[in-house]
CSV table of C-alpha atoms in Angstrom, one decimal:
chain,number,residue,atom,x,y,z
A,530,MET,CA,11.4,28.1,58.4
A,531,ARG,CA,13.5,31.1,58.6
A,532,LYS,CA,15.9,31.6,55.7
A,533,GLY,CA,19.4,31.2,57.7
A,534,THR,CA,18.2,28.1,59.4
A,535,LEU,CA,17.2,26.4,55.8
A,536,ILE,CA,20.5,27.8,54.2
A,537,SER,CA,22.5,25.9,56.9
A,538,VAL,CA,20.2,22.7,56.5
A,539,ALA,CA,20.6,22.5,52.8
A,540,ALA,CA,24.4,22.3,53.6
A,541,VAL,CA,24.1,19.8,55.9
A,542,VAL,CA,22.1,18.0,53.0
A,543,ALA,CA,24.8,18.6,51.0
A,544,MET,CA,27.3,16.8,52.8
A,545,THR,CA,25.1,13.7,53.7
A,546,PHE,CA,24.1,13.0,49.8
A,547,ILE,CA,27.3,13.9,47.9
A,548,MET,CA,29.8,12.2,50.2
A,549,THR,CA,28.3,8.7,51.2
A,550,ALA,CA,30.7,8.1,53.8
A,551,CYS,CA,29.7,10.4,57.2
A,552,ASN,CA,31.1,10.3,60.2
A,553,SER,CA,29.6,8.3,63.2
A,554,LEU,CA,26.8,10.3,65.0
A,555,SER,CA,28.1,10.9,68.4
A,556,SER,CA,26.5,8.9,71.3
A,557,ASN,CA,23.4,9.9,72.5
A,558,LYS,CA,23.7,10.8,76.2
A,559,GLU,CA,20.3,12.6,76.7
A,560,GLN,CA,18.5,12.0,79.7
A,561,ASN,CA,14.9,11.7,80.0
A,562,LEU,CA,13.8,15.2,81.4
A,563,HIS,CA,10.0,14.7,81.7
A,564,ALA,CA,8.6,11.5,80.2
A,565,GLY,CA,9.4,9.3,83.6
A,566,GLU,CA,9.7,5.8,83.5
A,567,THR,CA,7.9,3.8,80.7
A,568,PRO,CA,4.7,2.3,82.6
A,569,SER,CA,4.1,-1.3,81.8
A,570,PRO,CA,1.4,-2.0,79.4
A,571,THR,CA,-1.8,-3.6,81.0
A,572,GLY,CA,-1.8,-5.5,77.9
A,573,VAL,CA,0.2,-8.0,79.8
A,574,LYS,CA,-2.8,-8.8,81.9
A,575,GLY,CA,-5.3,-9.1,79.0
A,576,GLU,CA,-6.5,-5.9,78.3
A,577,PRO,CA,-6.5,-5.1,75.0
A,578,ILE,CA,-4.2,-1.6,74.1
A,579,LEU,CA,-6.1,0.2,70.8
A,580,LEU,CA,-4.3,2.5,68.7
A,581,THR,CA,-5.8,4.2,65.6
A,582,ILE,CA,-3.0,5.7,62.9
A,583,ARG,CA,-4.7,8.2,60.4
A,584,HIS,CA,-2.4,7.9,57.1
A,585,THR,CA,-2.7,9.2,53.7
A,586,GLN,CA,-0.7,6.8,51.6
A,587,VAL,CA,-3.7,5.7,49.7
A,588,LYS,CA,-2.9,6.0,46.2
A,589,ASP,CA,-2.0,3.2,44.0
A,590,SER,CA,1.6,5.2,43.7
A,591,GLN,CA,1.8,4.8,47.4
A,592,LYS,CA,1.9,0.9,47.5
A,593,LYS,CA,5.1,0.4,48.8
A,594,ARG,CA,5.0,3.3,51.5
A,595,PHE,CA,1.7,1.8,52.6
A,596,ALA,CA,3.7,-1.7,52.7
A,597,MET,CA,6.4,0.1,54.9
A,598,LEU,CA,3.9,1.4,57.6
A,599,GLN,CA,2.5,-1.9,57.6
A,600,ASP,CA,5.9,-3.4,58.5
A,601,VAL,CA,6.3,-0.7,61.3
A,602,VAL,CA,2.8,-1.6,62.4
A,603,LYS,CA,3.3,-5.6,62.6
A,604,ALA,CA,6.8,-4.9,64.6
A,605,THR,CA,5.0,-2.6,66.8
A,606,GLU,CA,2.5,-5.1,67.6
A,607,SER,CA,4.8,-7.7,68.2
A,608,LYS,CA,7.1,-5.6,70.7
A,609,VAL,CA,4.0,-4.2,72.7
A,610,PRO,CA,1.7,-7.2,74.4
A,611,GLY,CA,-2.1,-6.7,73.6
A,612,LEU,CA,-1.7,-4.1,71.0
A,613,SER,CA,-4.1,-3.8,68.3
A,614,ILE,CA,-3.3,-0.9,65.8
A,615,THR,CA,-6.2,-0.2,62.9
A,616,LEU,CA,-5.0,1.6,59.9
A,617,ASP,CA,-7.3,4.5,58.8
A,618,GLY,CA,-6.2,5.9,55.6
A,619,VAL,CA,-7.8,9.4,54.1
A,620,GLU,CA,-6.5,11.0,51.0
A,621,ASP,CA,-3.7,13.7,52.1
A,622,LYS,CA,-5.7,16.9,51.4
A,623,VAL,CA,-9.0,15.7,52.6
A,624,ASN,CA,-7.1,14.7,55.7
A,625,ARG,CA,-5.5,18.0,55.8
A,626,PHE,CA,-8.1,20.2,55.1
A,627,GLU,CA,-11.1,18.4,56.2
A,628,LYS,CA,-11.4,15.3,58.6
A,629,LEU,CA,-8.3,16.2,60.7
A,630,ARG,CA,-9.5,19.7,61.2
A,631,ALA,CA,-12.8,18.5,62.2
A,632,GLU,CA,-11.7,16.2,64.9
A,633,MET,CA,-9.1,18.6,66.0
A,634,ALA,CA,-12.2,20.9,66.6
A,635,ALA,CA,-14.3,18.6,67.9
A,636,GLY,CA,-11.2,17.5,70.5
A,637,ASN,CA,-11.3,13.6,69.1
A,638,PRO,CA,-8.1,13.2,66.8
A,639,PRO,CA,-7.3,9.5,66.4
A,640,GLU,CA,-4.2,8.6,68.6
A,641,ILE,CA,-1.5,8.8,65.8
A,642,PHE,CA,-2.2,10.9,62.6
A,643,ASP,CA,-0.4,12.6,59.5
A,644,LEU,CA,0.2,16.1,60.3
A,645,PHE,CA,1.6,19.3,58.4
A,646,GLY,CA,4.1,21.4,60.0
A,647,GLY,CA,4.0,25.3,60.5
A,648,THR,CA,0.5,27.0,60.7
A,649,ASP,CA,-1.5,23.7,61.1
A,650,THR,CA,1.0,22.5,64.2
A,651,LYS,CA,0.6,25.9,65.7
A,652,ASP,CA,-3.0,25.9,65.5
A,653,TYR,CA,-3.4,22.5,67.5
A,654,VAL,CA,-1.0,23.5,69.8
A,655,LYS,CA,-2.9,26.4,71.0
A,656,ALA,CA,-5.9,24.3,70.9
A,657,GLY,CA,-4.3,21.9,73.3
A,658,ARG,CA,-4.6,18.7,71.0
A,659,LEU,CA,-0.8,17.5,70.6
A,660,LEU,CA,1.3,15.5,72.5
A,661,ASP,CA,4.6,17.3,73.5
A,662,LEU,CA,7.3,14.8,72.1
A,663,THR,CA,10.5,16.6,73.4
A,664,PRO,CA,10.8,14.2,76.6
A,665,ILE,CA,9.9,11.1,74.1
A,666,LEU,CA,12.5,12.0,71.5
A,667,ASN,CA,15.0,12.9,74.4
A,668,GLU,CA,14.6,9.5,76.2
A,669,LEU,CA,14.9,7.4,72.7
A,670,GLY,CA,18.1,9.3,72.0
A,671,LEU,CA,16.5,10.7,68.7
A,672,ILE,CA,16.5,14.4,69.1
A,673,HIS,CA,19.3,14.8,67.2
A,674,LYS,CA,19.2,12.5,64.5
A,675,PHE,CA,16.9,14.8,62.6
A,676,TYR,CA,17.9,17.3,59.9
A,677,SER,CA,15.0,19.9,61.4
A,678,PHE,CA,11.8,19.8,63.9
A,679,GLU,CA,11.4,23.4,63.3
A,680,GLU,CA,7.9,23.5,61.4
A,681,PHE,CA,6.9,21.1,64.5
A,682,THR,CA,8.1,23.4,67.4
A,683,VAL,CA,6.2,25.7,69.2
A,684,ASN,CA,7.8,27.5,72.0
A,685,GLY,CA,10.5,25.3,72.4
A,686,LYS,CA,8.9,22.2,72.2
A,687,ILE,CA,8.6,19.4,69.4
A,688,TYR,CA,5.0,18.5,68.3
A,689,GLY,CA,5.7,16.3,65.1
A,690,ILE,CA,8.4,13.7,63.8
A,691,PRO,CA,9.0,14.6,60.2
A,692,MET,CA,8.9,11.4,58.0
A,693,ALA,CA,10.8,12.7,54.9
A,694,GLY,CA,11.8,15.6,53.5
A,695,TYR,CA,10.7,17.1,50.2
A,696,VAL,CA,12.0,19.7,47.4
A,697,GLU,CA,10.0,21.1,44.5
A,698,GLY,CA,11.1,21.9,41.3
A,699,LEU,CA,10.9,21.1,37.4
A,700,TYR,CA,10.6,17.7,35.9
A,701,TYR,CA,11.6,17.7,32.4
A,702,ASN,CA,11.9,15.2,29.8
A,703,LYS,CA,15.3,14.9,28.4
A,704,ARG,CA,14.7,13.2,24.9
A,705,ILE,CA,12.3,15.8,24.3
A,706,LEU,CA,14.3,18.3,24.9
A,707,ALA,CA,17.1,17.0,23.0
A,708,ASP,CA,14.9,16.0,19.8
A,709,HIS,CA,14.0,20.1,19.4
A,710,GLN,CA,17.9,20.9,20.0
A,711,ILE,CA,16.7,22.5,23.5
A,712,ILE,CA,18.9,23.1,26.4
A,713,PRO,CA,17.1,22.6,30.2
A,714,PRO,CA,16.7,26.2,30.7
A,715,GLN,CA,18.4,28.8,33.1
A,716,THR,CA,16.2,31.6,32.7
A,717,TRP,CA,12.8,32.7,32.5
A,718,GLU,CA,13.7,34.0,29.0
A,719,GLU,CA,14.6,30.5,27.7
A,720,LEU,CA,12.1,29.0,29.2
A,721,LEU,CA,9.6,31.0,27.2
A,722,ALA,CA,11.8,30.4,24.4
A,723,ALA,CA,11.8,26.7,25.0
A,724,ALA,CA,7.9,26.3,25.5
A,725,ALA,CA,7.3,28.4,22.1
A,726,ILE,CA,9.4,25.8,20.4
A,727,LEU,CA,7.5,23.0,21.9
A,728,LYS,CA,3.9,24.5,21.3
A,729,ALA,CA,4.8,24.8,17.7
A,730,HIS,CA,5.4,21.3,17.4
A,731,LYS,CA,2.7,20.3,18.9
A,732,ILE,CA,3.7,19.1,22.3
A,733,THR,CA,2.2,20.6,25.4
A,734,PRO,CA,5.0,22.4,27.2
A,735,PHE,CA,4.0,22.2,30.8
A,736,ALA,CA,1.5,19.4,32.2
A,737,MET,CA,-0.7,21.2,34.6
A,738,ALA,CA,-4.0,20.1,36.4
A,739,ALA,CA,-5.8,22.5,37.8
A,740,LYS,CA,-9.1,20.9,39.3
A,741,ASP,CA,-6.9,20.6,42.7
A,742,SER,CA,-6.4,24.3,43.3
A,743,TRP,CA,-3.3,23.6,45.7
A,744,VAL,CA,-1.5,22.0,42.6
A,745,ILE,CA,-1.0,25.6,40.8
A,746,ASN,CA,0.5,27.6,43.5
A,747,MET,CA,3.2,25.0,43.7
A,748,MET,CA,4.5,26.6,40.7
A,749,SER,CA,3.4,30.4,41.4
A,750,ASN,CA,4.6,30.0,45.3
A,751,THR,CA,8.2,29.1,44.0
A,752,MET,CA,7.9,32.0,41.0
A,753,TRP,CA,6.8,35.0,43.2
A,754,ILE,CA,10.0,33.7,45.7
A,755,ARG,CA,12.0,34.3,42.7
A,756,THR,CA,10.9,37.6,41.8
A,757,ALA,CA,10.0,39.0,45.5
A,758,GLY,CA,12.5,37.1,47.5
A,759,PRO,CA,12.4,34.0,50.1
A,760,ASP,CA,11.4,36.6,53.2
A,761,SER,CA,8.4,37.8,51.2
A,762,VAL,CA,6.2,35.6,53.0
A,763,GLN,CA,7.2,36.4,56.5
A,764,GLY,CA,6.7,40.1,55.4
A,765,LEU,CA,3.2,39.4,53.9
A,766,LEU,CA,2.6,38.2,57.5
A,767,ASP,CA,4.3,41.3,59.1
A,768,GLY,CA,2.7,43.9,56.9
A,769,SER,CA,5.9,44.9,55.9
A,770,LYS,CA,5.1,43.3,52.3
A,771,ARG,CA,2.0,43.7,50.1
A,772,TRP,CA,0.5,41.2,47.3
A,773,THR,CA,0.1,44.4,45.2
A,774,ASP,CA,4.0,45.2,45.4
A,775,PRO,CA,5.4,45.3,42.0
A,776,ASP,CA,7.8,42.3,42.4
A,777,ILE,CA,4.8,40.1,43.5
A,778,VAL,CA,2.6,40.9,40.8
A,779,ASN,CA,5.4,40.5,38.4
A,780,ALA,CA,5.2,36.9,39.1
A,781,PHE,CA,1.7,36.5,38.4
A,782,ASP,CA,2.0,38.6,35.3
A,783,LYS,CA,4.6,36.2,34.2
A,784,PHE,CA,2.6,33.0,35.0
A,785,HIS,CA,-0.5,34.6,33.2
A,786,THR,CA,1.8,34.5,29.9
A,787,LEU,CA,1.9,31.1,30.4
A,788,ILE,CA,-2.1,30.6,30.1
A,789,GLN,CA,-2.1,33.4,27.8
A,790,LYS,CA,0.2,31.9,25.1
A,791,GLY,CA,-1.4,28.3,25.9
A,792,TYR,CA,1.4,26.6,27.4
A,793,LEU,CA,-0.3,24.6,29.9
A,794,GLN,CA,-1.9,21.5,29.6
A,795,GLU,CA,-5.5,21.9,27.7
A,796,GLY,CA,-8.3,21.8,29.8
A,797,SER,CA,-6.6,21.9,33.2
A,798,LEU,CA,-9.7,23.3,35.4
A,799,ALA,CA,-11.4,20.1,34.8
A,800,LEU,CA,-8.1,17.7,35.6
A,801,ALA,CA,-7.3,16.5,38.9
A,802,TYR,CA,-3.9,16.0,40.2
A,803,ALA,CA,-3.1,12.5,38.8
A,804,GLU,CA,-4.0,13.7,35.3
A,805,GLN,CA,-1.0,16.1,35.5
A,806,GLN,CA,1.5,13.1,36.1
A,807,ASN,CA,-0.4,11.1,33.5
A,808,LYS,CA,0.5,13.7,30.9
A,809,PHE,CA,4.0,13.9,31.9
A,810,SER,CA,4.8,10.4,32.5
A,811,SER,CA,3.4,9.4,29.0
A,812,GLY,CA,5.6,11.5,27.3
A,813,GLU,CA,3.1,14.0,25.9
A,814,ALA,CA,4.4,17.2,28.1
A,815,ALA,CA,8.0,18.9,28.2
A,816,PHE,CA,7.9,20.0,31.7
A,817,MET,CA,6.3,19.4,34.9
A,818,PHE,CA,6.2,21.1,38.2
A,819,ASP,CA,6.1,18.9,41.3
A,820,GLY,CA,7.2,18.0,44.0
A,821,SER,CA,10.0,15.1,45.0
A,822,TRP,CA,7.3,12.8,45.9
A,823,ALA,CA,6.3,12.3,42.2
A,824,ASN,CA,9.2,10.6,41.2
A,825,THR,CA,7.5,7.0,42.3
A,826,PRO,CA,5.2,6.8,39.1
A,827,LEU,CA,7.6,8.5,36.9
A,828,LEU,CA,9.9,5.8,37.7
A,829,ASP,CA,7.7,2.9,37.8
A,830,PRO,CA,8.0,1.4,34.1
A,831,GLU,CA,4.2,-0.1,34.3
A,832,LYS,CA,2.9,3.0,34.5
A,833,SER,CA,5.9,5.7,33.0
A,834,SER,CA,6.8,5.5,29.5
A,835,ILE,CA,9.8,8.0,30.4
A,836,VAL,CA,11.9,6.1,33.0
A,837,LYS,CA,15.2,6.6,31.5
A,838,ASP,CA,14.4,10.1,30.0
A,839,VAL,CA,13.4,11.9,33.1
A,840,GLY,CA,15.5,14.8,34.9
A,841,PHE,CA,15.1,17.3,37.4
A,842,MET,CA,15.9,21.0,37.8
A,843,SER,CA,15.4,24.0,40.0
A,844,PHE,CA,12.6,26.5,38.4
A,845,PRO,CA,14.7,28.7,36.1
A,846,ALA,CA,16.0,32.2,37.2
A,847,MET,CA,13.6,35.1,36.9
A,848,GLY,CA,15.9,38.2,37.5
A,849,GLY,CA,14.7,38.8,41.2
A,850,PRO,CA,16.1,38.3,44.7
A,851,GLY,CA,14.7,34.7,45.1
A,852,ASP,CA,16.8,33.1,42.1
A,853,GLY,CA,18.7,30.0,43.2
A,854,TYR,CA,16.2,29.2,46.2
A,855,ILE,CA,14.3,26.3,46.5
A,856,ASN,CA,10.7,25.0,47.7
A,857,GLY,CA,12.2,22.1,50.3
A,858,GLY,CA,12.2,21.2,53.8
A,859,TRP,CA,10.6,18.9,56.4
A,860,SER,CA,6.7,19.7,56.5
A,861,ASN,CA,5.2,16.2,56.8
A,862,ALA,CA,5.3,14.4,60.3
A,863,TYR,CA,3.1,11.9,62.7
A,864,GLY,CA,1.6,13.8,65.2
A,865,PHE,CA,-0.1,12.4,68.7
A,866,SER,CA,-3.1,12.9,70.5
A,867,LYS,CA,-2.4,14.7,73.4
A,868,ARG,CA,-5.2,12.3,75.3
A,869,VAL,CA,-3.8,9.1,75.2
A,870,THR,CA,-3.4,6.8,78.2
A,871,PRO,CA,-0.4,5.7,79.7
A,872,ASP,CA,-0.8,1.9,78.1
A,873,GLN,CA,-1.2,3.9,74.6
A,874,LEU,CA,2.2,5.8,75.0
A,875,VAL,CA,4.1,2.6,75.7
A,876,ALA,CA,3.0,2.0,72.4
A,877,ILE,CA,3.6,5.2,70.7
A,878,LYS,CA,7.1,5.0,71.9
A,879,GLU,CA,7.8,1.5,70.3
A,880,PHE,CA,6.0,2.8,66.9
A,881,ILE,CA,8.5,6.0,66.9
A,882,LYS,CA,11.7,3.4,67.6
A,883,GLN,CA,9.7,1.3,64.6
A,884,MET,CA,9.0,4.0,62.3
A,885,TYR,CA,12.3,6.3,63.0
A,886,ASN,CA,15.4,4.4,62.5
A,887,GLU,CA,18.2,3.9,60.0
A,888,SER,CA,16.9,0.8,58.2
A,889,MET,CA,13.4,2.5,57.8
A,890,GLN,CA,14.6,5.6,56.4
A,891,LYS,CA,16.9,3.9,54.0
A,892,ARG,CA,14.3,2.0,52.8
A,893,GLN,CA,12.1,4.8,52.1
A,894,LEU,CA,15.0,6.4,50.0
A,895,VAL,CA,15.6,3.6,48.0
A,896,GLU,CA,12.3,2.2,47.5
A,897,GLU,CA,10.3,5.4,47.2
A,898,GLY,CA,12.7,8.2,46.7
A,899,MET,CA,11.8,10.2,49.8
A,900,PRO,CA,14.3,12.3,50.9
A,901,PRO,CA,15.3,11.3,54.8
A,902,ALA,CA,14.3,13.3,58.0
A,903,MET,CA,17.2,11.4,59.6
A,904,LYS,CA,21.0,11.7,59.2
A,905,LEU,CA,21.5,8.7,57.2
A,906,GLN,CA,25.1,6.8,57.5
A,907,ASP,CA,24.5,5.0,54.5
A,908,THR,CA,23.1,6.8,50.9
A,909,SER,CA,24.1,4.3,48.4
A,910,ASN,CA,22.1,2.6,45.8
A,911,VAL,CA,19.7,5.3,45.1
A,912,ASN,CA,18.3,5.8,42.0
A,913,PRO,CA,20.1,8.3,39.5
A,914,LEU,CA,16.9,10.7,39.5
A,915,ILE,CA,16.3,10.7,43.4
A,916,THR,CA,20.4,11.7,43.4
A,917,GLU,CA,19.7,14.0,41.2
A,918,ILE,CA,16.9,15.8,43.0
A,919,LEU,CA,18.9,15.7,46.6
A,920,ASN,CA,21.8,17.3,44.5
A,921,VAL,CA,19.5,20.2,43.2
A,922,PHE,CA,18.2,20.9,46.9
A,923,ALA,CA,22.0,20.6,48.5
A,924,SER,CA,23.6,22.9,45.6
A,925,SER,CA,20.8,25.9,46.1
A,926,LYS,CA,21.1,29.0,47.5
A,927,GLY,CA,18.9,28.4,50.3
A,928,ALA,CA,15.3,26.4,50.7
A,929,PHE,CA,12.1,28.1,51.6
A,930,PRO,CA,8.7,26.3,53.0
A,931,ALA,CA,5.6,26.4,51.1
A,932,PHE,CA,3.7,29.2,51.7
A,933,ASP,CA,0.9,27.6,53.2
A,934,SER,CA,2.8,25.9,56.0
A,935,ARG,CA,2.9,29.6,57.0
A,936,ILE,CA,0.0,31.9,55.9
A,937,GLN,CA,-3.4,32.1,57.0
A,938,THR,CA,-5.9,29.5,55.8
A,939,LYS,CA,-8.3,32.4,54.7
A,940,VAL,CA,-5.6,33.7,52.4
A,941,ARG,CA,-4.6,30.4,51.1
A,942,GLU,CA,-8.0,29.5,50.0
A,943,LYS,CA,-8.6,33.0,48.3
A,944,LEU,CA,-5.6,32.6,46.5
A,945,GLU,CA,-6.4,28.7,45.1
A,946,ARG,CA,-9.7,30.2,44.1
A,947,GLY,CA,-8.3,33.0,42.3
A,948,MET,CA,-5.6,31.1,40.4
A,949,GLN,CA,-8.4,29.0,38.9
A,950,GLU,CA,-10.4,32.4,37.7
A,951,LEU,CA,-7.0,33.6,36.4
A,952,ILE,CA,-6.7,30.1,34.5
A,953,GLY,CA,-10.1,30.3,33.8
A,954,GLY,CA,-9.7,34.1,32.0
A,955,ARG,CA,-12.2,35.4,34.9
A,956,THR,CA,-9.5,37.9,36.3
A,957,ASP,CA,-5.9,39.4,35.7
A,958,PRO,CA,-3.3,39.7,38.0
A,959,ALA,CA,-3.4,42.9,39.7
A,960,SER,CA,-7.2,42.3,40.1
A,961,LEU,CA,-6.2,39.3,41.8
A,962,MET,CA,-3.4,40.3,43.7
A,963,ALA,CA,-5.6,43.2,45.2
A,964,GLU,CA,-8.0,41.1,46.2
A,965,ILE,CA,-5.6,38.8,48.1
A,966,GLN,CA,-4.2,41.8,49.9
A,967,LYS,CA,-7.8,42.6,51.2
A,968,GLN,CA,-7.9,39.1,52.7
A,969,GLN,CA,-4.0,39.4,54.0
A,970,GLU,CA,-5.0,42.5,56.3
A,971,ALA,CA,-8.0,41.1,57.5
A,972,SER,CA,-6.1,37.9,58.3
A,973,ASN,CA,-3.4,39.7,60.0
A,974,LYS,CA,-5.5,41.8,62.0
A,975,GLU,CA,-7.5,38.8,63.2
A,976,GLU,CA,-4.6,37.5,64.2
A,977,THR,CA,-3.4,40.2,66.3
A,978,HIS,CA,-6.7,40.6,68.3
A,979,THR,CA,-6.8,36.8,69.1
A,980,LYS,CA,-3.0,37.2,70.3
């Protein structure tokens, strides 16, 4: 997403979440430009209509989210005679990087599926796999009720409907910091000083699980945006910036400092993502860099001992042009197969109506702390931590999308493996960035040749 667009979106979010009373949305009078009249389902005549929904609500911490999906499915089936929906749950990263990718290559994805924005969406549009949702959104009067479709828009057409927003930042244990007279750090130097005090008292400064390599790059992504600026990813893609530039290497040098000083969770290379949250929620670590989605287990008294002690802040300033910006936006959506029958299309439209409305979006916000994708009229009764997360997003200088929604797959994979090697002491920042730059140049060249 472009920086200017995200800055304006952040301003809209601020208005929505700081003020609970908003002006009513203007009535939507869009005409259906392309979809035509909705056909009658053959299910009325006794023939079944079958749909499969690929979802990623499979973790124990996502039970409430899954229950919401189940309610939407029941409501959809009740509105469409003969409709039967199968729920196919797959872990998020397995779905994105393995299962859905293979199905798209073979041309047989489910009718409805969890879709990541940016590069993923563009690749699947190029392959001719995604249903153009623009006319459907117009027909249902929804097209102006969302904050942004930008990560799912290709050549002016919309191919995914965001389920919720996200923001990434630094969770911190208020009690631990207060017990050691530490004020939430606002600069890199203050963060290092806090980490030194914590380690001296045998408290893990940063919960970090590095076995799942994508977890490492949440924090490193924000760090290099801090030092190199919010336009750096675009620069890497168009060749005007290099991974070996001093301002990018500087961020990885600083990350390396955390490793060398032993400020990251011990044995992190053997730990899966859940262990990062377990370390923090048990009160054994002072900081954890994670996304807004992580709030649910932290606020569950059956899983967390820090329910009343957890805070959220933007990552401290590092003295670069990206200070004050935050990783946030709307990157996860439901996408739909282009190969659906007219009867399945009827059911899909009903699913969209049942999933995307004020009631469901408010329920997601209150029960799961998921920043809404739609502009809500009512944001009351929200947990204080969720309000804190939303206000951090709203008060930021601007936002930037996760690098892996824009950077090429081979570059992302090489960086993920390289960061594990950095944590394991098998490389250094300068050498790693030189290797990443070689892959970046190769990937940029490959893209140029395929256009």
